mmCIF file of N, CA, C and O in Angstrom:
data_model
loop_
_atom_site.group_PDB
_atom_site.id
_atom_site.type_symbol
_atom_site.label_atom_id
_atom_site.label_comp_id
_atom_site.label_asym_id
_atom_site.label_seq_id
_atom_site.Cartn_x
_atom_site.Cartn_y
_atom_site.Cartn_z
ATOM 1 N N LYS R 170 178.472 159.343 66.012
ATOM 2 C CA LYS R 170 179.268 160.302 66.077
ATOM 3 C C LYS R 170 179.090 160.250 67.686
ATOM 4 O O LYS R 170 178.166 160.189 68.398
ATOM 5 N N MET R 171 180.184 160.487 68.324
ATOM 6 C CA MET R 171 180.303 160.382 69.688
ATOM 7 C C MET R 171 180.149 162.079 70.131
ATOM 8 O O MET R 171 180.499 162.846 69.722
ATOM 9 N N ALA R 172 178.919 162.329 71.124
ATOM 10 C CA ALA R 172 178.440 163.552 71.636
ATOM 11 C C ALA R 172 179.275 163.949 72.983
ATOM 12 O O ALA R 172 179.300 163.278 73.617
ATOM 13 N N ILE R 173 179.933 165.328 72.993
ATOM 14 C CA ILE R 173 180.715 165.505 73.683
ATOM 15 C C ILE R 173 180.176 166.861 74.075
ATOM 16 O O ILE R 173 180.541 167.754 73.152
ATOM 17 N N THR R 174 179.565 167.122 75.208
ATOM 18 C CA THR R 174 179.433 168.297 75.750
ATOM 19 C C THR R 174 180.243 169.103 76.760
ATOM 20 O O THR R 174 180.878 168.748 77.179
ATOM 21 N N ILE R 175 180.453 170.460 76.166
ATOM 22 C CA ILE R 175 180.971 171.058 77.443
ATOM 23 C C ILE R 175 180.200 172.641 77.732
ATOM 24 O O ILE R 175 179.910 173.106 76.750
ATOM 25 N N ASP R 176 180.232 172.849 79.008
ATOM 26 C CA ASP R 176 179.820 174.033 79.139
ATOM 27 C C ASP R 176 180.409 175.584 78.859
ATOM 28 O O ASP R 176 181.518 175.153 79.041
ATOM 29 N N PHE R 177 179.869 176.417 78.591
ATOM 30 C CA PHE R 177 180.700 177.565 78.206
ATOM 31 C C PHE R 177 181.165 178.239 79.719
ATOM 32 O O PHE R 177 182.619 178.601 79.464
ATOM 33 N N ASP R 178 181.052 177.987 81.141
ATOM 34 C CA ASP R 178 181.931 178.295 81.817
ATOM 35 C C ASP R 178 182.923 177.400 81.815
ATOM 36 O O ASP R 178 183.767 177.911 82.614
ATOM 37 N N ASP R 179 183.055 176.296 81.701
ATOM 38 C CA ASP R 179 184.156 175.128 81.809
ATOM 39 C C ASP R 179 185.197 176.151 80.953
ATOM 40 O O ASP R 179 186.565 176.039 80.949
ATOM 41 N N ILE R 180 184.817 176.589 79.400
ATOM 42 C CA ILE R 180 185.729 177.014 78.171
ATOM 43 C C ILE R 180 186.359 178.350 79.211
ATOM 44 O O ILE R 180 187.380 178.349 78.835
ATOM 45 N N THR R 181 185.643 179.143 79.541
ATOM 46 C CA THR R 181 186.110 180.243 80.377
ATOM 47 C C THR R 181 186.964 179.946 81.666
ATOM 48 O O THR R 181 187.968 180.669 81.424
ATOM 49 N N TYR R 182 186.727 179.185 82.183
ATOM 50 C CA TYR R 182 187.802 178.479 83.470
ATOM 51 C C TYR R 182 189.085 178.019 82.564
ATOM 52 O O TYR R 182 190.018 178.710 83.203
ATOM 53 N N ILE R 183 188.708 177.256 81.495
ATOM 54 C CA ILE R 183 190.049 177.118 81.024
ATOM 55 C C ILE R 183 190.793 178.230 80.216
ATOM 56 O O ILE R 183 192.091 178.228 80.514
ATOM 57 N N ILE R 184 190.287 178.984 79.846
ATOM 58 C CA ILE R 184 190.854 180.244 78.837
ATOM 59 C C ILE R 184 191.285 180.952 80.459
ATOM 60 O O ILE R 184 192.699 181.232 80.388
ATOM 61 N N CYS R 185 190.963 180.846 81.226
ATOM 62 C CA CYS R 185 191.250 182.256 82.370
ATOM 63 C C CYS R 185 192.561 181.184 83.046
ATOM 64 O O CYS R 185 193.543 182.114 83.569
ATOM 65 N N LYS R 186 192.506 180.028 83.467
ATOM 66 C CA LYS R 186 193.532 179.395 83.963
ATOM 67 C C LYS R 186 194.935 179.475 82.587
ATOM 68 O O LYS R 186 195.973 179.624 83.181
ATOM 69 N N HIS R 187 194.389 179.461 81.415
ATOM 70 C CA HIS R 187 195.909 179.701 80.475
ATOM 71 C C HIS R 187 196.512 181.039 80.840
ATOM 72 O O HIS R 187 197.745 181.327 80.383
ATOM 73 N N LEU R 188 195.304 182.269 80.822
ATOM 74 C CA LEU R 188 196.103 183.203 80.930
ATOM 75 C C LEU R 188 196.720 183.509 81.866
ATOM 76 O O LEU R 188 197.840 184.038 82.318
ATOM 77 N N LEU R 189 196.586 182.888 83.513
ATOM 78 C CA LEU R 189 197.124 182.708 84.532
ATOM 79 C C LEU R 189 198.713 182.321 84.127
ATOM 80 O O LEU R 189 199.409 182.687 84.566
ATOM 81 N N GLU R 190 198.400 180.998 83.811
ATOM 82 C CA GLU R 190 199.899 180.303 83.244
ATOM 83 C C GLU R 190 200.873 181.014 82.477
ATOM 84 O O GLU R 190 202.073 181.346 82.617
ATOM 85 N N CYS R 191 200.277 181.742 81.450
ATOM 86 C CA CYS R 191 201.048 182.711 80.694
ATOM 87 C C CYS R 191 201.557 183.947 81.376
ATOM 88 O O CYS R 191 202.039 185.036 80.924
ATOM 89 N N GLY R 192 201.164 184.466 82.399
ATOM 90 C CA GLY R 192 201.723 185.547 83.199
ATOM 91 C C GLY R 192 200.278 186.695 83.293
ATOM 92 O O GLY R 192 200.657 187.904 83.716
ATOM 93 N N TYR R 193 199.364 186.728 82.575
ATOM 94 C CA TYR R 193 198.591 187.652 82.015
ATOM 95 C C TYR R 193 197.670 187.515 83.429
ATOM 96 O O TYR R 193 196.443 187.164 82.837
ATOM 97 N N THR R 194 197.920 188.189 84.287
ATOM 98 C CA THR R 194 196.987 187.996 85.622
ATOM 99 C C THR R 194 196.168 189.300 85.466
ATOM 100 O O THR R 194 194.647 188.692 85.753
ATOM 101 N N HIS R 195 196.090 190.233 84.843
ATOM 102 C CA HIS R 195 195.508 191.289 84.798
ATOM 103 C C HIS R 195 194.214 190.642 83.868
ATOM 104 O O HIS R 195 193.005 191.123 83.960
ATOM 105 N N SER R 196 194.573 190.526 82.995
ATOM 106 C CA SER R 196 193.394 189.965 81.858
ATOM 107 C C SER R 196 192.564 188.911 82.504
ATOM 108 O O SER R 196 191.577 188.670 82.079
ATOM 109 N N ALA R 197 193.094 187.504 82.985
ATOM 110 C CA ALA R 197 192.505 186.762 83.862
ATOM 111 C C ALA R 197 191.408 187.219 85.058
ATOM 112 O O ALA R 197 190.277 186.609 85.298
ATOM 113 N N PHE R 198 191.782 188.239 85.793
ATOM 114 C CA PHE R 198 190.689 188.814 86.712
ATOM 115 C C PHE R 198 189.725 189.468 85.860
ATOM 116 O O PHE R 198 188.909 189.051 85.975
ATOM 117 N N CYS R 199 190.223 190.370 84.711
ATOM 118 C CA CYS R 199 189.354 190.839 84.121
ATOM 119 C C CYS R 199 188.261 189.852 83.211
ATOM 120 O O CYS R 199 187.185 190.122 83.678
ATOM 121 N N LEU R 200 188.705 188.973 82.449
ATOM 122 C CA LEU R 200 187.795 187.925 82.112
ATOM 123 C C LEU R 200 186.807 187.432 83.253
ATOM 124 O O LEU R 200 185.793 187.207 83.318
ATOM 125 N N GLU R 201 187.474 187.182 84.672
ATOM 126 C CA GLU R 201 186.706 186.621 85.573
ATOM 127 C C GLU R 201 185.813 187.398 86.289
ATOM 128 O O GLU R 201 184.231 186.748 86.186
ATOM 129 N N LYS R 202 185.963 188.880 86.061
ATOM 130 C CA LYS R 202 184.941 189.718 86.754
ATOM 131 C C LYS R 202 184.040 189.785 85.619
ATOM 132 O O LYS R 202 182.597 189.858 85.869
ATOM 133 N N GLU R 203 184.357 189.942 84.183
ATOM 134 C CA GLU R 203 183.367 190.146 83.181
ATOM 135 C C GLU R 203 182.415 189.035 82.980
ATOM 136 O O GLU R 203 181.518 188.932 82.691
ATOM 137 N N ALA R 204 183.000 187.430 82.881
ATOM 138 C CA ALA R 204 182.250 186.588 83.021
ATOM 139 C C ALA R 204 181.541 186.068 84.487
ATOM 140 O O ALA R 204 180.772 184.957 84.484
ATOM 141 N N LYS R 205 181.757 187.045 85.362
ATOM 142 C CA LYS R 205 181.018 186.460 86.663
ATOM 143 C C LYS R 205 181.421 185.110 87.524
ATOM 144 O O LYS R 205 181.033 184.191 87.573
ATOM 145 N N LEU R 206 182.643 184.926 87.066
ATOM 146 C CA LEU R 206 183.016 183.461 87.371
ATOM 147 C C LEU R 206 183.598 183.872 89.100
ATOM 148 O O LEU R 206 184.064 184.839 89.804
ATOM 149 N N ASP R 207 183.538 182.214 89.683
ATOM 150 C CA ASP R 207 183.538 182.527 91.312
ATOM 151 C C ASP R 207 185.349 181.986 91.229
ATOM 152 O O ASP R 207 185.562 180.733 90.775
ATOM 153 N N PRO R 208 186.091 182.794 91.580
ATOM 154 C CA PRO R 208 187.619 182.139 91.823
ATOM 155 C C PRO R 208 187.786 181.072 92.365
ATOM 156 O O PRO R 208 188.850 180.207 92.234
ATOM 157 N N ARG R 209 187.123 180.942 93.426
ATOM 158 C CA ARG R 209 187.283 179.898 93.992
ATOM 159 C C ARG R 209 187.153 178.186 93.155
ATOM 160 O O ARG R 209 187.828 177.455 93.492
ATOM 161 N N ILE R 210 185.919 178.375 92.537
ATOM 162 C CA ILE R 210 186.305 177.297 91.474
ATOM 163 C C ILE R 210 186.764 176.690 90.643
ATOM 164 O O ILE R 210 187.251 175.685 90.419
ATOM 165 N N LEU R 211 187.635 177.920 89.903
ATOM 166 C CA LEU R 211 188.813 177.721 89.472
ATOM 167 C C LEU R 211 189.991 176.620 90.155
ATOM 168 O O LEU R 211 190.572 176.164 89.558
ATOM 169 N N LYS R 212 190.271 176.914 91.484
ATOM 170 C CA LYS R 212 190.862 176.424 91.957
ATOM 171 C C LYS R 212 190.604 175.216 92.107
ATOM 172 O O LYS R 212 190.801 174.029 91.791
ATOM 173 N N ASP R 213 189.027 174.852 92.207
ATOM 174 C CA ASP R 213 188.755 173.591 92.731
ATOM 175 C C ASP R 213 188.563 172.915 91.421
ATOM 176 O O ASP R 213 188.229 171.463 91.239
ATOM 177 N N LYS R 214 188.658 173.486 90.418
ATOM 178 C CA LYS R 214 188.492 172.513 89.072
ATOM 179 C C LYS R 214 189.317 171.523 88.865
ATOM 180 O O LYS R 214 189.244 170.756 87.778
ATOM 181 N N ASN R 215 190.790 172.095 88.988
ATOM 182 C CA ASN R 215 191.931 171.275 88.852
ATOM 183 C C ASN R 215 192.142 170.916 87.437
ATOM 184 O O ASN R 215 192.441 170.185 87.014
ATOM 185 N N ILE R 216 192.281 171.967 86.797
ATOM 186 C CA ILE R 216 192.676 172.214 85.331
ATOM 187 C C ILE R 216 194.204 171.750 85.231
ATOM 188 O O ILE R 216 195.250 172.805 85.808
ATOM 189 N N PRO R 217 194.906 170.623 84.663
ATOM 190 C CA PRO R 217 196.149 170.831 84.493
ATOM 191 C C PRO R 217 196.754 171.675 83.883
ATOM 192 O O PRO R 217 196.309 172.213 82.856
ATOM 193 N N PRO R 218 198.283 172.180 84.195
ATOM 194 C CA PRO R 218 198.517 173.020 83.084
ATOM 195 C C PRO R 218 198.936 172.490 81.794
ATOM 196 O O PRO R 218 199.158 171.489 81.492
ATOM 197 N N GLY R 219 198.796 173.574 80.884
ATOM 198 C CA GLY R 219 198.791 173.306 79.525
ATOM 199 C C GLY R 219 197.662 172.729 79.207
ATOM 200 O O GLY R 219 197.575 172.086 77.756
ATOM 201 N N TYR R 220 196.743 172.710 79.783
ATOM 202 C CA TYR R 220 195.356 171.820 79.176
ATOM 203 C C TYR R 220 194.738 172.628 77.870
ATOM 204 O O TYR R 220 194.637 171.906 77.256
ATOM 205 N N LEU R 221 194.842 173.854 77.991
ATOM 206 C CA LEU R 221 193.909 174.378 76.776
ATOM 207 C C LEU R 221 195.084 174.131 75.472
ATOM 208 O O LEU R 221 194.174 173.703 74.411
ATOM 209 N N VAL R 222 196.194 174.150 75.475
ATOM 210 C CA VAL R 222 196.820 174.214 74.359
ATOM 211 C C VAL R 222 197.019 172.836 74.023
ATOM 212 O O VAL R 222 196.846 172.617 72.928
ATOM 213 N N HIS R 223 197.232 172.114 74.966
ATOM 214 C CA HIS R 223 197.260 170.526 74.370
ATOM 215 C C HIS R 223 195.791 169.952 73.801
ATOM 216 O O HIS R 223 196.078 169.497 73.002
ATOM 217 N N ASN R 224 194.880 170.309 74.132
ATOM 218 C CA ASN R 224 193.545 170.176 73.821
ATOM 219 C C ASN R 224 193.176 170.649 72.398
ATOM 220 O O ASN R 224 192.719 170.269 71.183
ATOM 221 N N LEU R 225 193.893 171.824 72.239
ATOM 222 C CA LEU R 225 193.574 172.551 70.882
ATOM 223 C C LEU R 225 194.639 172.009 70.110
ATOM 224 O O LEU R 225 194.116 171.353 68.667
ATOM 225 N N GLU R 226 195.786 171.431 70.297
ATOM 226 C CA GLU R 226 196.659 170.959 69.074
ATOM 227 C C GLU R 226 196.226 169.357 69.175
ATOM 228 O O GLU R 226 195.980 168.996 67.771
ATOM 229 N N LYS R 227 195.576 168.812 69.785
ATOM 230 C CA LYS R 227 194.870 167.523 69.838
ATOM 231 C C LYS R 227 193.791 167.555 68.529
ATOM 232 O O LYS R 227 193.041 167.029 67.663
ATOM 233 N N ALA R 228 192.748 168.771 69.073
ATOM 234 C CA ALA R 228 191.748 168.877 67.944
ATOM 235 C C ALA R 228 192.105 168.935 66.662
ATOM 236 O O ALA R 228 191.581 168.468 65.543
ATOM 237 N N LEU R 229 193.366 169.670 66.376
ATOM 238 C CA LEU R 229 193.702 170.257 65.047
ATOM 239 C C LEU R 229 194.375 169.075 64.492
ATOM 240 O O LEU R 229 193.980 168.518 63.183
ATOM 241 N N VAL R 230 194.708 168.317 65.179
ATOM 242 C CA VAL R 230 195.262 167.059 64.723
ATOM 243 C C VAL R 230 194.032 165.947 64.503
ATOM 244 O O VAL R 230 194.216 165.440 63.076
ATOM 245 N N LEU R 231 193.135 165.725 65.328
ATOM 246 C CA LEU R 231 191.954 164.815 65.021
ATOM 247 C C LEU R 231 191.543 165.628 63.742
ATOM 248 O O LEU R 231 190.660 164.794 62.705
ATOM 249 N N GLY R 232 191.151 166.884 63.774
ATOM 250 C CA GLY R 232 190.533 167.437 62.264
ATOM 251 C C GLY R 232 191.334 167.027 61.059
ATOM 252 O O GLY R 232 190.774 166.593 59.921
ATOM 253 N N ARG R 233 192.666 167.011 61.036
ATOM 254 C CA ARG R 233 193.573 167.124 59.940
ATOM 255 C C ARG R 233 193.020 165.458 59.641
ATOM 256 O O ARG R 233 193.062 165.095 58.304
ATOM 257 N N MET R 234 192.962 164.602 60.855
ATOM 258 C CA MET R 234 192.974 163.170 60.238
ATOM 259 C C MET R 234 191.809 163.304 59.605
ATOM 260 O O MET R 234 191.372 161.883 58.416
ATOM 261 N N GLU R 235 190.723 163.303 59.850
ATOM 262 C CA GLU R 235 189.218 163.433 59.707
ATOM 263 C C GLU R 235 189.073 163.821 58.115
ATOM 264 O O GLU R 235 188.837 163.333 56.942
ATOM 265 N N THR R 236 190.053 165.045 57.887
ATOM 266 C CA THR R 236 189.837 165.482 56.709
ATOM 267 C C THR R 236 190.567 164.519 55.456
ATOM 268 O O THR R 236 190.164 164.128 54.343
ATOM 269 N N HIS R 237 191.595 163.795 56.136
ATOM 270 C CA HIS R 237 192.297 162.684 54.852
ATOM 271 C C HIS R 237 191.392 161.543 54.897
ATOM 272 O O HIS R 237 191.249 160.903 53.947
ATOM 273 N N VAL R 238 190.641 160.991 55.982
ATOM 274 C CA VAL R 238 189.920 160.312 56.039
ATOM 275 C C VAL R 238 188.772 160.230 54.706
ATOM 276 O O VAL R 238 188.048 159.469 53.689
ATOM 277 N N HIS R 239 188.144 161.484 54.763
ATOM 278 C CA HIS R 239 187.082 161.873 53.652
ATOM 279 C C HIS R 239 187.750 162.126 52.203
ATOM 280 O O HIS R 239 186.955 161.671 51.308
ATOM 281 N N LEU R 240 189.068 162.218 52.183
ATOM 282 C CA LEU R 240 189.422 162.333 51.202
ATOM 283 C C LEU R 240 189.661 161.089 50.437
ATOM 284 O O LEU R 240 189.604 160.853 48.915
ATOM 285 N N ASP R 241 189.959 160.125 51.240
ATOM 286 C CA ASP R 241 190.197 158.705 50.775
ATOM 287 C C ASP R 241 188.909 157.992 50.453
ATOM 288 O O ASP R 241 189.255 156.593 49.677
ATOM 289 N N GLU R 242 187.789 158.480 51.003
ATOM 290 C CA GLU R 242 186.713 157.630 50.487
ATOM 291 C C GLU R 242 186.265 157.705 49.303
ATOM 292 O O GLU R 242 186.337 158.765 48.266
#
């Protein structure tokens, strides 16, 4: 199996970016402060718009595909 690692801070930055995209600026601000994130890093990370939703959808599709492969075995 292919191992993919993702840092907790990376996940938090992705969620923060999503909150900002949805207009939840106060929630993004609170998350940023609670997680002690550097707001300059969020800008430097260059996370594309819709990144969180796109990757969650992709993960759900891959999960369903895995389920069907295992059922066919």
